[in-house]
Amino acid sequence: MDRKLEKTDEAKRENRLERMRELTATLSKAARVYYQESGEIMSNLEYDRLYDELLALEKETGVVLSGSPTQKVGYEVLSDLPKEAHPTAMLSLDKTKEVAALEEWLGDQAGLLSWKLDGLTIVLTYEGGSLTKAVTRGNGEIGEVITNNARVFENVPLKIGFQGTLTLRGEAVIRYSDFENMNREIDEAQEKYKNPRNLCAGSVRQLNNEITAKRHVNFMAFALVQADGVDFENSRTRQFQWLESLGFGVVEHRHVARENVAETVAYFAEAVKEYDIPSDGLVLTFEDIAYGESLGRTAKFPRNSIAFKWEDEIRETTLSYIEWSPSRTGLINPVAVFEPVELEGTTVSRASVHNISIMEALELGAGDAITVYKANMIIPQIADNLTRSGVKDIPKICPVCGGDTQIRQVNDVKVLFCVNPQCQAKKIKSFTLFVSRDALNIDGLSEATLEKFIAAGFIKEFADIFHLDEHKEAIISMEGFGQRSYEKLIQAIEDRRHTNLIRVVYGLGVAGIGLANARMLCRHFKYDFDAMREADSETLTEVDGIGQVLADAWREYFADPENQKMVDRLLEQLTLEPVEEEEETGEFAGMTFVVTGSVNHFKNRKELQALIESKGGKATGSVTGKTTYLINNDVTSASSKNKKARELGIPILSEEDFLKLLEGEYHAH
């Protein structure tokens, strides 16, 4: 009997160890994707649940497996930045989701409760009043030296009034408002950043700090490590006050005793809804420095602080369907659409699932009973799937273009791609150009709005913009839209049915055909569009500013029968009005200019071109035998336009030369 019990216990132990091996592998993979590849294969809630399960098994068995994530801190160092070992290990914090546990932990001591910021931890060192070193947390033992990058953070003082050695720790963060602004400006080749933390991590670890400087990184101090010769009277509060007096941003903190921990947590829980800096919880630290340090540390955690993670408000609902949303990179993102529920004071009905790997982990299928929450009380996420009917109906064709899709493995994550290079979702920039100020000039159709409409299948070609009224109910129900904004948009579109041919030609986005070239084409062909699109190469190169390359691009565009049909359908929606041509008079009448390179005396090249045209001249994009002057501040460069101008004997003017020409004082060298 005893032997049977021993065998049973041994089997249970082996099962527990096997489960620990599974959890270690799963969590390590998720951490690698999150920290090193800025990706995501499971929700934070799921990660925490599995982590806590592993921790409990380690306590139960007394075994900690090699590579266990409970023994690791932060990401592994992979970049080419210099590495440096920390004088003392930078530990993570033990955590709880229960206010009662915070109260018990604090006991009869005084404490400071502050934000737990969600960015990248940095250690700054000052010597003789100057910033001498900045190192990331790295894996807790070894970090990356990012001193040059820290110098361009928005709020890090480069010099301070204190002359001794100062070492402090803080969080590099990017505000939500700055993050959203940068995402709006992202170019076509890139995918939008997933969250401020990923953007911050990439920004802080740049090899070129010019990039860091554009990313609006801030530093918020949360701990003072060393300040030679300064007496803080054993008070964390005095440390924070002193750092603030030196010019450092300090994490917001509040004094607490056991009696008011709960109400202070409630204050932060309300404040986080409007807080502009990403936060994933709170940190409670003993006010008494000596007492906190006397408690020592465990293998992973210091005992003078504890983290509080938000107790997520979780609601049960039903998954209606998975919406597949194509992006400009070809990636098709799954979005869970579910029966609306109230979460943290707002109605929620959608949550990004990010990729197929997460769908498979959750075994998501339409009709499943799911639980949802808001990560950090802000971003809707799926917590669990109670039904787990399984993943099905991954689309074999793109919902935008109808082209084939393909499942790919990217950095250990399964994702869905549209493989059609002509997919409209990949051509968002062409639609953005078409509605821009110099083209059709349609107010209300921002790039973000166009992306929504294209992903929903409302817009497949330019003419579809003039049929958006067919999707009235769907548009009104979209986030950010309502009856009034819909009506304004439709009116703006109707107003732009009356336009001119120059705007249309420019708006088509033919490679290399800018606004000036569009104007020259229209003038040369006397606004006869059929003659223009049927012209041969020889005829096209007779147009000022149109060389062989642009002529070939124009002919290639209209050699495609689909483009011809698309343009015809567009023209059916428009009324082309005549363009009032001003008689060519002024100082530059009969002259043709090409402007290239950067400008110093004007806001941009367009402003300079507008001045030329106001003086009766023509501004074109290509150097030809008809060009009078090439304007390039780098007069001696070996650029293709400079080379062409020299071959044709065309003078190359700097801006200063041009201004002299304008005043009648320029003399050819």
XYZ file of C-alpha atoms in Angstrom:
669
model
C 0.000 0.000 0.000
C 2.816 2.394 0.936
C 4.542 1.546 -2.330
C 1.335 2.367 -4.244
C 1.084 5.704 -2.467
C 4.691 6.453 -3.277
C 4.054 5.668 -6.940
C 0.951 7.862 -6.916
C 2.859 10.752 -5.324
C 5.701 10.269 -7.809
C 3.250 10.355 -10.723
C 1.625 13.519 -9.360
C 5.034 15.137 -8.959
C 6.009 14.177 -12.503
C 2.728 15.595 -13.825
C 3.388 18.829 -11.973
C 6.920 19.015 -13.367
C 5.632 18.340 -16.869
C 3.102 21.148 -16.450
C 5.901 23.418 -15.227
C 7.947 22.607 -18.336
C 4.948 23.475 -20.538
C 4.344 26.746 -18.693
C 8.026 27.702 -18.809
C 8.165 27.137 -22.573
C 4.862 28.967 -23.224
C 5.670 31.972 -21.025
C 9.259 32.266 -22.293
C 8.038 32.304 -25.885
C 5.394 34.941 -25.080
C 7.968 37.088 -23.254
C 10.447 36.801 -26.138
C 7.848 37.892 -28.695
C 6.673 40.777 -26.469
C 10.021 42.152 -25.292
C 12.317 41.409 -28.217
C 10.014 41.423 -31.248
C 7.384 43.957 -30.072
C 4.689 41.386 -30.821
C 1.982 39.640 -28.834
C 0.762 36.026 -28.760
C -1.389 36.174 -25.630
C -3.158 38.785 -23.544
C -1.571 40.266 -20.406
C -4.340 38.651 -18.367
C -3.575 35.208 -19.786
C 0.173 35.710 -19.214
C -0.412 36.689 -15.569
C -2.698 33.681 -15.044
C -0.147 31.213 -16.407
C 2.686 32.966 -14.548
C 0.806 32.669 -11.236
C 0.113 28.997 -11.945
C 3.830 28.363 -12.528
C 4.778 30.287 -9.388
C 2.342 28.214 -7.308
C 3.746 24.964 -8.744
C 7.307 26.074 -7.959
C 6.326 26.771 -4.349
C 4.463 23.482 -4.123
C 7.270 21.348 -5.565
C 10.257 23.315 -4.337
C 11.668 23.079 -7.878
C 12.600 25.959 -10.162
C 13.406 24.829 -13.693
C 16.278 26.277 -15.692
C 15.042 29.239 -17.727
C 11.937 29.764 -15.611
C 10.421 33.206 -16.311
C 9.899 33.633 -12.554
C 13.684 33.966 -12.294
C 14.131 36.422 -15.182
C 13.644 40.160 -15.243
C 12.965 42.210 -18.404
C 14.094 41.572 -21.958
C 17.320 40.068 -23.238
C 19.876 42.451 -24.731
C 20.029 41.898 -28.496
C 20.993 45.206 -30.083
C 24.400 46.578 -31.054
C 24.358 49.157 -28.275
C 27.247 48.918 -25.761
C 26.481 46.620 -22.797
C 27.193 47.304 -19.142
C 26.608 45.325 -15.956
C 24.593 47.044 -13.221
C 26.477 47.486 -9.906
C 23.510 45.812 -8.171
C 20.834 43.709 -9.851
C 17.693 45.581 -10.879
C 14.871 43.458 -9.551
C 11.232 43.399 -10.518
C 8.514 43.776 -7.866
C 6.286 41.236 -6.218
C 2.691 41.995 -7.123
C -0.884 41.710 -5.948
C -4.337 42.605 -7.239
C -5.927 42.865 -3.798
C -6.170 46.108 -1.813
C -6.324 44.064 1.405
C -2.924 42.563 0.556
C -1.486 46.087 0.192
C -2.894 47.063 3.579
C -1.451 43.955 5.204
C 1.926 44.468 3.528
C 2.145 48.082 4.760
C 1.128 47.226 8.323
C 1.683 50.118 10.725
C 4.278 51.787 8.484
C 3.829 54.944 6.380
C 4.126 54.503 2.623
C 4.148 56.214 -0.755
C 1.697 55.019 -3.416
C 2.644 55.980 -6.988
C 1.945 55.070 -10.604
C 3.582 51.937 -12.029
C 4.464 53.358 -15.429
C 4.479 51.177 -18.546
C 7.604 52.097 -20.473
C 11.293 51.179 -20.256
C 13.271 51.455 -17.020
C 16.418 53.612 -17.249
C 19.277 54.318 -14.807
C 20.823 57.818 -15.019
C 24.191 58.768 -13.529
C 25.452 62.341 -12.984
C 28.995 63.361 -12.081
C 30.065 66.942 -11.371
C 26.622 68.206 -12.295
C 26.551 66.614 -15.784
C 24.754 63.575 -17.183
C 27.506 61.023 -17.772
C 25.673 57.768 -18.323
C 22.262 56.267 -19.057
C 21.710 52.508 -19.050
C 18.552 50.475 -19.697
C 17.396 47.858 -17.249
C 18.097 45.129 -19.801
C 17.777 41.681 -18.222
C 18.262 43.076 -14.721
C 21.946 42.164 -14.621
C 23.210 43.759 -17.845
C 21.733 46.762 -19.624
C 22.428 48.760 -22.771
C 24.208 52.105 -22.653
C 21.896 54.696 -24.230
C 23.517 57.922 -22.953
C 23.295 59.761 -26.283
C 19.616 58.910 -26.551
C 18.832 60.023 -22.985
C 20.367 63.415 -23.788
C 17.518 64.031 -26.257
C 14.654 62.914 -24.002
C 12.233 65.804 -23.690
C 12.686 66.420 -19.963
C 16.052 64.997 -18.858
C 18.287 67.773 -17.417
C 21.763 67.616 -18.949
C 23.238 69.644 -16.085
C 22.072 69.875 -12.470
C 23.010 71.945 -9.411
C 24.353 68.954 -7.469
C 28.081 68.290 -8.029
C 28.427 64.879 -6.357
C 27.685 61.445 -7.797
C 23.966 60.985 -8.363
C 22.332 57.759 -9.563
C 18.571 57.479 -10.039
C 16.100 55.168 -11.687
C 13.023 56.080 -13.667
C 10.756 55.090 -16.515
C 11.169 56.287 -20.101
C 7.628 56.771 -21.410
C 5.730 58.120 -24.419
C 2.410 59.826 -23.735
C -0.753 58.489 -25.361
C -1.325 61.854 -27.073
C 2.158 61.842 -28.643
C 1.784 58.168 -29.588
C -1.488 58.838 -31.428
C 0.013 61.821 -33.271
C 3.014 59.765 -34.419
C 0.788 56.881 -35.553
C -1.221 59.310 -37.698
C 1.951 60.371 -39.528
C 3.413 56.903 -40.123
C 4.438 56.211 -43.736
C 3.154 53.552 -46.086
C 6.040 51.140 -45.677
C 5.446 50.799 -41.969
C 2.742 49.268 -39.869
C 1.222 51.392 -37.128
C 2.787 50.979 -33.701
C 0.822 48.627 -31.449
C 1.130 50.595 -28.205
C 3.179 53.383 -26.549
C 5.391 50.907 -24.669
C 6.619 49.200 -27.846
C 7.243 52.561 -29.499
C 9.096 53.796 -26.426
C 11.284 50.677 -26.213
C 12.255 51.038 -29.870
C 12.855 54.772 -29.495
C 15.066 54.508 -26.419
C 17.259 51.821 -28.000
C 17.900 53.540 -31.336
C 21.455 53.596 -32.641
C 20.747 57.043 -34.124
C 19.556 59.498 -31.484
C 18.106 61.821 -34.129
C 15.278 59.305 -34.336
C 14.933 59.230 -30.543
C 14.695 63.034 -30.494
C 11.597 62.941 -32.712
C 9.745 60.441 -30.523
C 8.842 62.692 -27.539
C 10.334 60.380 -24.901
C 9.934 61.566 -21.288
C 11.703 60.362 -18.145
C 9.845 60.015 -14.835
C 12.054 59.305 -11.803
C 10.772 56.715 -9.319
C 13.803 55.837 -7.157
C 16.996 57.488 -5.945
C 19.911 55.035 -5.720
C 22.852 57.237 -4.694
C 23.428 60.901 -3.854
C 26.807 61.430 -2.189
C 26.703 63.446 1.011
C 22.991 64.344 0.977
C 20.939 63.692 4.130
C 17.334 62.856 3.307
C 16.421 62.316 6.942
C 15.418 58.728 6.159
C 12.493 59.943 4.012
C 11.489 58.805 0.515
C 9.377 61.950 0.248
C 12.419 64.171 0.781
C 14.254 62.232 -1.948
C 11.447 62.979 -4.417
C 11.309 66.647 -3.376
C 15.077 66.965 -3.825
C 14.975 65.363 -7.302
C 12.188 67.739 -8.309
C 14.276 70.680 -7.110
C 17.047 69.569 -9.500
C 14.636 69.630 -12.456
C 13.638 65.966 -12.740
C 10.126 64.816 -13.560
C 9.040 62.603 -10.681
C 6.312 59.975 -10.732
C 3.095 61.178 -9.075
C 2.920 59.833 -5.506
C 0.636 60.075 -2.469
C 1.232 59.441 1.236
C -0.658 56.496 2.662
C -1.172 54.688 5.941
C -3.052 51.434 6.330
C -6.295 53.361 6.940
C -6.343 55.249 3.629
C -4.753 52.757 1.212
C -8.150 51.792 -0.234
C -9.319 55.353 -0.910
C -5.956 56.275 -2.442
C -6.093 53.258 -4.756
C -9.613 54.392 -5.706
C -8.252 57.872 -6.533
C -5.654 56.406 -8.925
C -8.231 54.002 -10.424
C -10.380 56.975 -11.398
C -7.419 59.105 -12.538
C -6.001 56.416 -14.864
C -9.018 56.799 -17.181
C -7.763 60.250 -18.219
C -4.039 59.797 -17.487
C -1.922 60.574 -20.566
C 1.009 58.356 -19.543
C 0.648 54.555 -19.900
C 0.327 52.880 -16.490
C -0.290 49.212 -15.697
C -0.813 49.609 -11.949
C 0.623 51.195 -8.803
C 3.707 50.826 -6.589
C 3.661 50.972 -2.780
C 6.990 51.796 -1.096
C 7.890 52.273 2.559
C 8.443 55.924 3.467
C 11.099 54.870 5.997
C 14.186 54.206 3.826
C 16.197 52.348 6.481
C 13.275 50.125 7.441
C 12.637 49.154 3.833
C 16.285 48.352 3.137
C 16.594 46.320 6.355
C 14.043 43.850 4.973
C 16.498 42.766 2.250
C 15.366 40.925 -0.877
C 14.327 37.573 -2.254
C 15.979 35.995 -5.308
C 13.794 38.135 -7.538
C 12.036 40.835 -5.499
C 13.141 43.635 -3.175
C 11.072 43.689 0.029
C 10.805 47.485 0.344
C 8.204 47.830 -2.446
C 5.253 45.930 -3.891
C 3.321 46.386 -7.153
C -0.455 46.570 -7.370
C -2.011 45.444 -10.650
C -5.480 46.714 -11.479
C -8.244 44.258 -10.635
C -9.740 44.074 -14.093
C -13.478 44.572 -14.455
C -14.467 41.463 -16.414
C -17.781 40.972 -18.207
C -19.213 37.935 -19.952
C -20.624 38.364 -23.463
C -21.108 36.475 -26.740
C -18.725 36.605 -29.688
C -20.780 37.609 -32.734
C -18.082 37.174 -35.373
C -14.452 37.856 -36.265
C -13.999 40.873 -38.505
C -10.878 40.753 -40.691
C -9.345 44.197 -41.175
C -6.677 44.582 -43.916
C -3.857 47.090 -43.512
C -1.484 48.889 -45.875
C 1.249 46.293 -45.241
C -0.965 43.421 -46.410
C -1.451 42.165 -42.848
C -5.118 41.264 -42.179
C -5.875 41.782 -38.494
C -8.609 39.802 -36.700
C -11.001 41.892 -34.593
C -13.501 40.266 -32.237
C -16.999 41.771 -32.500
C -19.220 40.854 -29.560
C -22.506 41.767 -27.899
C -21.977 45.230 -26.310
C -21.065 45.337 -22.593
C -20.300 48.119 -20.110
C -16.625 48.203 -19.056
C -15.004 50.886 -16.898
C -17.867 53.268 -17.640
C -18.013 52.893 -21.449
C -19.835 50.577 -23.865
C -17.487 48.148 -25.607
C -18.293 45.832 -28.532
C -14.926 45.210 -30.242
C -11.453 44.029 -29.273
C -8.367 43.386 -31.368
C -7.249 39.753 -31.288
C -3.920 40.739 -32.963
C -3.167 37.474 -34.807
C -4.122 33.864 -35.531
C -1.849 32.532 -32.757
C -3.937 34.320 -30.116
C -7.150 33.129 -31.807
C -5.875 29.545 -31.640
C -4.768 29.893 -28.020
C -8.277 31.101 -27.143
C -9.938 28.618 -29.570
C -12.201 31.466 -30.702
C -15.301 30.745 -32.744
C -18.464 32.721 -33.508
C -21.159 32.225 -30.876
C -18.681 31.436 -28.069
C -19.272 32.791 -24.575
C -16.259 35.006 -23.838
C -15.113 37.287 -21.035
C -13.691 40.704 -21.838
C -11.834 43.391 -19.897
C -9.872 46.605 -20.465
C -6.090 46.172 -20.241
C -4.722 48.937 -17.989
C -8.400 49.999 -17.760
C -8.136 51.386 -21.328
C -7.710 48.842 -24.149
C -10.484 46.219 -24.660
C -9.147 42.646 -24.635
C -10.540 39.113 -24.476
C -9.791 37.563 -21.075
C -11.001 34.019 -21.722
C -13.189 31.875 -23.956
C -15.656 29.824 -21.918
C -16.981 27.786 -24.868
C -13.829 27.204 -26.960
C -15.557 25.975 -30.103
C -12.349 26.411 -32.108
C -10.979 28.663 -34.848
C -12.812 28.416 -38.146
C -13.560 30.452 -41.237
C -10.155 32.121 -41.600
C -10.814 33.933 -44.895
C -9.194 32.505 -47.998
C -9.800 35.779 -49.859
C -9.105 39.364 -48.807
C -12.279 41.180 -47.707
C -11.128 44.324 -49.538
C -9.842 43.175 -52.924
C -10.949 39.549 -53.182
C -7.346 38.439 -53.711
C -5.826 35.306 -52.171
C -4.737 35.271 -48.537
C -1.877 33.378 -46.981
C -1.084 32.331 -43.404
C 2.548 33.108 -42.557
C 4.766 32.486 -39.557
C 6.403 35.788 -38.520
C 8.629 35.766 -35.419
C 6.840 32.736 -33.904
C 3.421 34.292 -34.590
C 0.883 33.083 -37.180
C -0.583 35.973 -39.148
C -2.819 36.373 -42.208
C -1.681 38.331 -45.262
C -3.282 39.481 -48.507
C -0.845 38.536 -51.282
C -2.426 40.726 -53.985
C 0.015 43.616 -54.682
C -2.880 45.628 -56.160
C -5.017 45.418 -52.995
C -6.673 48.778 -52.297
C -5.730 48.533 -48.622
C -2.071 48.603 -49.706
C -2.726 51.690 -51.801
C -4.057 53.924 -49.037
C -1.563 56.639 -50.015
C -3.040 56.863 -53.517
C -6.516 57.479 -52.055
C -5.027 59.967 -49.572
C -3.425 61.872 -52.474
C -6.680 61.810 -54.438
C -8.622 63.607 -51.668
C -5.747 65.959 -50.701
C -5.894 69.737 -50.924
C -4.222 70.079 -54.341
C -6.273 67.236 -55.831
C -10.018 66.800 -55.136
C -9.701 68.601 -51.771
C -12.374 66.597 -49.896
C -12.627 67.624 -46.233
C -13.357 64.878 -43.711
C -11.634 62.035 -45.564
C -8.506 61.705 -43.460
C -6.125 58.820 -44.028
C -7.513 57.061 -40.928
C -11.091 57.435 -42.195
C -10.127 56.191 -45.649
C -8.496 53.145 -44.063
C -11.733 52.369 -42.208
C -13.853 52.720 -45.351
C -11.458 50.653 -47.473
C -11.263 47.904 -44.817
C -15.077 47.855 -44.657
C -15.250 47.421 -48.455
C -16.927 50.791 -49.136
C -14.084 52.095 -51.336
C -12.355 49.990 -53.965
C -11.633 52.747 -56.519
C -11.842 56.559 -56.747
C -15.441 56.628 -58.080
C -16.661 54.765 -54.976
C -15.973 57.860 -52.879
C -18.950 59.476 -54.626
C -21.190 56.545 -53.636
C -20.522 56.543 -49.894
C -24.147 57.551 -49.319
C -25.013 53.928 -50.160
C -23.396 52.931 -46.836
C -25.130 55.502 -44.658
C -26.235 53.257 -41.778
C -22.898 51.445 -41.564
C -20.931 54.726 -41.531
C -23.148 56.353 -38.898
C -22.627 53.341 -36.613
C -18.820 53.506 -36.958
C -16.742 54.708 -34.033
C -16.096 58.450 -34.392
C -19.050 58.948 -36.720
C -22.657 59.962 -36.204
C -25.475 61.500 -38.209
C -23.962 64.979 -38.198
C -20.426 63.987 -39.196
C -21.844 61.697 -41.896
C -23.906 64.544 -43.366
C -20.894 66.893 -43.325
C -18.790 64.307 -45.141
C -21.402 63.619 -47.823
C -21.856 67.367 -48.394
C -18.079 67.840 -48.733
C -17.993 65.048 -51.327
C -20.934 66.518 -53.251
C -19.246 69.936 -53.274
C -16.190 68.406 -54.945
C -18.062 66.836 -57.847
C -17.360 70.188 -59.520
C -13.621 70.364 -60.092
C -11.082 70.875 -62.880
C -8.905 68.617 -64.974
C -5.622 69.730 -63.388
C -6.797 68.485 -59.988
C -7.995 65.186 -61.471
C -4.767 64.504 -63.386
C -2.691 65.223 -60.286
C -5.056 63.173 -58.085
C -4.688 60.037 -60.232
C -1.222 59.634 -58.754
C 0.614 58.676 -61.952
C 4.253 58.125 -60.946
C 6.205 61.396 -61.070
C 3.280 63.556 -62.234
C 3.109 66.296 -59.644
C 0.852 69.320 -59.605
C 3.136 71.419 -61.846
C 3.404 68.619 -64.417
C -0.360 68.082 -64.331
C -0.840 71.774 -65.092
C 1.645 71.627 -68.000
C -0.020 68.567 -69.483
C -3.462 70.174 -69.344
C -2.218 73.405 -70.893
C -0.298 71.647 -73.662
C -3.270 69.473 -74.659
C -5.719 72.377 -74.220
C -7.618 70.445 -71.534
C -8.512 67.615 -73.920
C -8.185 64.605 -71.614
C -8.775 61.992 -74.326
C -5.941 63.465 -76.395
C -3.775 63.533 -73.297
C -4.239 59.878 -72.362
C -3.904 58.645 -75.947
C -0.723 60.644 -76.642
C 2.381 58.804 -77.747
C 5.770 59.165 -76.119
C 7.076 61.675 -78.654
C 4.084 63.980 -78.167
C 4.322 63.781 -74.377
C 7.997 64.757 -74.284
C 7.124 67.973 -76.131
C 5.395 69.133 -72.930
C 7.479 71.407 -70.691
C 8.830 69.358 -67.783
C 7.896 65.963 -69.219
C 10.961 63.889 -70.007
C 11.183 60.321 -71.211
C 10.805 58.784 -67.732
C 7.561 60.665 -67.008
C 6.255 60.029 -70.504
C 6.848 56.283 -70.022
C 5.106 56.346 -66.628
C 2.100 58.140 -68.139
C 1.829 55.725 -71.051
C 2.254 52.681 -68.779
C -0.602 53.897 -66.551
C -3.029 54.309 -69.442
C -1.866 51.139 -71.197
C -3.685 49.235 -68.454
C -7.331 48.707 -69.555
C -8.437 48.529 -65.900
C -6.989 51.992 -65.245
C -8.792 53.323 -68.313
C -12.128 51.918 -67.076
C -11.493 53.182 -63.550
C -10.795 56.703 -64.832
C -13.932 56.613 -67.025
C -16.054 55.640 -64.020
C -14.505 58.492 -62.052
C -15.155 61.051 -64.779
C -18.820 60.014 -64.839
C -19.080 61.318 -61.267
C -17.461 64.690 -61.981
C -18.294 67.953 -63.681
C -15.069 69.420 -65.058
C -15.055 73.184 -65.062
C -12.813 75.331 -67.295
C -9.599 76.702 -65.827
C -9.085 80.432 -66.173
C -5.667 80.741 -67.788
C -3.912 83.986 -66.949
C -1.969 85.659 -69.695
C 1.718 85.044 -69.188
C 3.041 88.381 -67.994
C 5.619 89.279 -65.415
C 9.349 89.077 -64.894
C 9.488 85.332 -65.618
C 7.107 85.176 -68.605
C 8.386 82.579 -71.068
C 10.804 81.078 -68.531
C 10.664 77.499 -67.212
C 12.151 76.620 -63.812
C 12.860 73.301 -62.116
C 13.236 73.383 -58.304
C 15.048 70.550 -56.532
C 16.649 69.888 -53.151
C 15.892 71.659 -49.866
C 15.052 75.354 -49.613
C 16.029 77.872 -46.937
C 14.230 81.137 -47.753
C 10.828 79.539 -48.413
C 8.604 77.245 -46.335
C 8.887 74.547 -48.971
C 9.422 74.063 -52.694
C 5.704 74.599 -53.402
C 5.928 78.138 -52.045
C 8.884 78.890 -54.334
C 7.076 77.342 -57.327
C 3.988 79.453 -56.572
C 6.127 82.608 -56.576
C 7.609 81.661 -59.963
C 4.141 81.133 -61.429
C 2.870 84.404 -59.948
C 5.636 86.134 -61.918
C 4.522 84.511 -65.186
C 7.008 81.617 -65.179
C 6.459 77.883 -65.317
C 7.597 75.439 -62.597
C 8.103 71.878 -63.816
C 9.567 68.697 -62.371
C 12.076 67.567 -64.999
C 15.089 69.187 -66.635
C 14.638 69.283 -70.444
C 15.925 71.374 -73.322
C 13.085 73.833 -72.581
C 14.225 74.468 -68.983
C 15.525 78.014 -68.424
C 16.977 77.574 -64.934
C 17.482 74.747 -62.418
C 17.248 75.952 -58.802
C 19.321 73.843 -56.398
C 21.111 75.168 -53.319
C 23.706 72.429 -53.775
C 25.005 73.931 -57.013
C 28.065 71.674 -57.214
C 26.352 68.353 -56.414
C 26.503 65.405 -58.801
C 22.730 64.819 -58.699
C 21.023 63.587 -61.858
C 19.255 66.935 -62.369
C 22.476 68.912 -61.964
C 24.208 66.549 -64.370
C 21.408 66.904 -66.946
C 21.436 70.703 -66.607
C 25.200 70.830 -67.219
C 24.858 68.575 -70.269
C 22.217 70.936 -71.712
C 24.058 74.110 -70.710
C 21.259 75.213 -68.346
C 22.352 77.546 -65.516
C 22.056 76.138 -61.972
C 20.955 78.777 -59.465
C 21.168 78.769 -55.697
C 18.301 80.452 -53.845
C 20.475 83.533 -53.425
C 21.036 83.594 -57.208
C 17.285 83.236 -57.763
C 16.502 86.136 -55.409
C 19.032 88.273 -57.292
C 17.339 87.224 -60.556
C 14.031 88.304 -59.065
C 15.520 91.724 -58.290
C 17.134 91.943 -61.724
C 20.616 91.733 -60.219
C 21.675 88.220 -61.234
C 24.536 87.882 -63.698
C 25.516 84.459 -65.044
C 28.943 83.320 -63.860
